[in-house]
Tab-separated table of C-alpha atoms in Angstrom:
chain	number	residue	atom	x	y	z
A	1	MET	CA	0.751	0.545	0.214
A	2	GLN	CA	1.450	3.728	-0.387
A	3	PRO	CA	1.093	6.487	1.296
A	4	SER	CA	-1.001	8.491	0.033
A	5	GLU	CA	-0.410	12.058	-0.792
A	6	MET	CA	-0.727	15.757	-0.458
A	7	THR	CA	-2.795	16.739	-2.541
A	8	VAL	CA	-3.586	20.769	-4.116
A	9	GLY	CA	-6.754	21.554	-1.546
A	10	ASP	CA	-5.622	20.149	0.769
A	11	LEU	CA	-2.075	22.001	1.272
A	12	ILE	CA	-4.945	24.911	0.406
A	13	ASP	CA	-6.876	24.263	3.644
A	14	ARG	CA	-3.859	23.690	5.858
A	15	LEU	CA	-1.790	27.088	3.993
A	16	SER	CA	-5.299	29.010	4.342
A	17	THR	CA	-5.214	28.981	8.297
A	18	CYS	CA	-1.577	30.421	8.139
A	19	ASP	CA	-0.756	34.389	7.851
A	20	ARG	CA	-1.137	35.169	4.472
A	21	THR	CA	1.505	37.596	4.336
A	22	ALA	CA	4.460	34.779	6.232
A	23	PRO	CA	6.392	33.735	3.772
A	24	LEU	CA	6.531	30.484	2.261
A	25	ARG	CA	10.196	27.772	1.987
A	26	MET	CA	10.644	24.224	1.990
A	27	ALA	CA	11.398	22.082	4.930
A	28	MET	CA	14.024	19.851	2.839
A	29	ASN	CA	16.995	16.547	3.452
A	30	PRO	CA	14.613	14.646	6.786
A	31	PHE	CA	18.220	13.585	7.504
A	32	PHE	CA	19.882	17.286	6.554
A	33	PRO	CA	17.570	19.461	6.887
A	34	MET	CA	17.640	22.480	4.865
A	35	ALA	CA	15.242	25.048	4.517
A	36	HIS	CA	14.616	26.934	0.695
A	37	ARG	CA	12.407	29.208	-0.878
A	38	ALA	CA	9.881	28.186	-2.620
A	39	ALA	CA	10.001	29.902	-6.200
A	40	GLN	CA	7.988	28.127	-8.829
A	41	VAL	CA	4.352	26.039	-9.102
A	42	VAL	CA	4.775	24.479	-12.254
A	43	GLU	CA	1.311	21.696	-13.075
A	44	ALA	CA	1.613	19.198	-14.742
A	45	ARG	CA	1.536	15.729	-16.099
A	46	ASP	CA	2.199	12.091	-14.737
A	47	GLU	CA	3.431	8.580	-16.099
A	48	ALA	CA	-0.805	7.922	-16.185
A	49	GLY	CA	-1.088	11.384	-17.505
A	50	ARG	CA	-2.366	11.824	-13.591
A	51	PRO	CA	-2.554	16.070	-13.463
A	52	VAL	CA	0.714	16.763	-11.160
A	53	VAL	CA	1.199	19.406	-9.275
A	54	TYR	CA	5.041	20.903	-8.733
A	55	LEU	CA	6.104	23.044	-6.320
A	56	ALA	CA	10.047	24.427	-7.177
A	57	GLU	CA	12.497	26.450	-5.294
A	58	GLY	CA	14.884	29.007	-7.175
A	59	ARG	CA	17.537	28.568	-9.167
A	60	ASP	CA	19.364	31.441	-6.941
A	61	ALA	CA	22.200	31.154	-4.921
A	62	ASP	CA	20.344	32.697	-2.630
A	63	SER	CA	17.110	29.928	-2.389
A	64	GLN	CA	18.644	27.986	0.414
A	65	PHE	CA	18.187	29.309	3.169
A	66	GLY	CA	21.406	27.253	5.392
A	67	HIS	CA	20.156	24.467	8.375
A	68	LEU	CA	16.267	24.140	9.209
A	69	PRO	CA	15.602	25.473	12.380
A	70	PRO	CA	15.309	23.355	15.035
A	71	GLU	CA	12.079	23.488	15.928
A	72	VAL	CA	11.099	22.761	12.961
A	73	ALA	CA	12.894	19.901	12.342
A	74	VAL	CA	11.698	18.444	15.460
A	75	ALA	CA	7.594	19.372	14.767
A	76	LEU	CA	8.564	17.522	11.692
A	77	THR	CA	9.325	14.774	13.481
A	78	TRP	CA	12.565	14.517	11.288
A	79	GLN	CA	14.998	15.026	14.870
A	80	ALA	CA	14.153	14.384	18.648
A	81	PRO	CA	13.699	16.376	20.682
A	82	VAL	CA	17.141	17.701	22.717
A	83	GLN	CA	17.632	19.197	25.686
A	84	VAL	CA	20.410	20.742	27.612
A	85	PRO	CA	22.794	18.646	29.288
A	86	PRO	CA	22.672	19.798	33.008
A	87	ARG	CA	25.609	20.793	33.857
A	88	ARG	CA	28.143	20.031	36.102
A	89	PRO	CA	29.954	22.360	39.112
A	90	ARG	CA	34.111	22.842	36.981
A	91	ARG	CA	36.307	21.597	38.836
A	92	THR	CA	39.028	24.233	39.934
A	93	VAL	CA	43.544	25.122	39.307
A	94	GLY	CA	44.456	22.415	42.438
A	95	GLY	CA	42.413	19.258	41.327
A	96	LYS	CA	39.393	20.144	44.626
């Protein structure tokens, strides 16, 4: 069984609750999460002739913003939440 694909309608429904002035970015590669600028929407046909819509990143050098913010990777379940380890007291110069 194939996983169900998000449809254009699903995406529109999810985006309808978002701030319309917020920039749209794409999260890529769960194993090395990066943020990319969405630049184009292209409608095409798949191998069976069904309509498919592609979101594409830009071609400019600044289309990749860099690493995905950790809280976004956690929300996508691409990374587990990380807690900062507790601090241990430092040893003194004399080793005591």
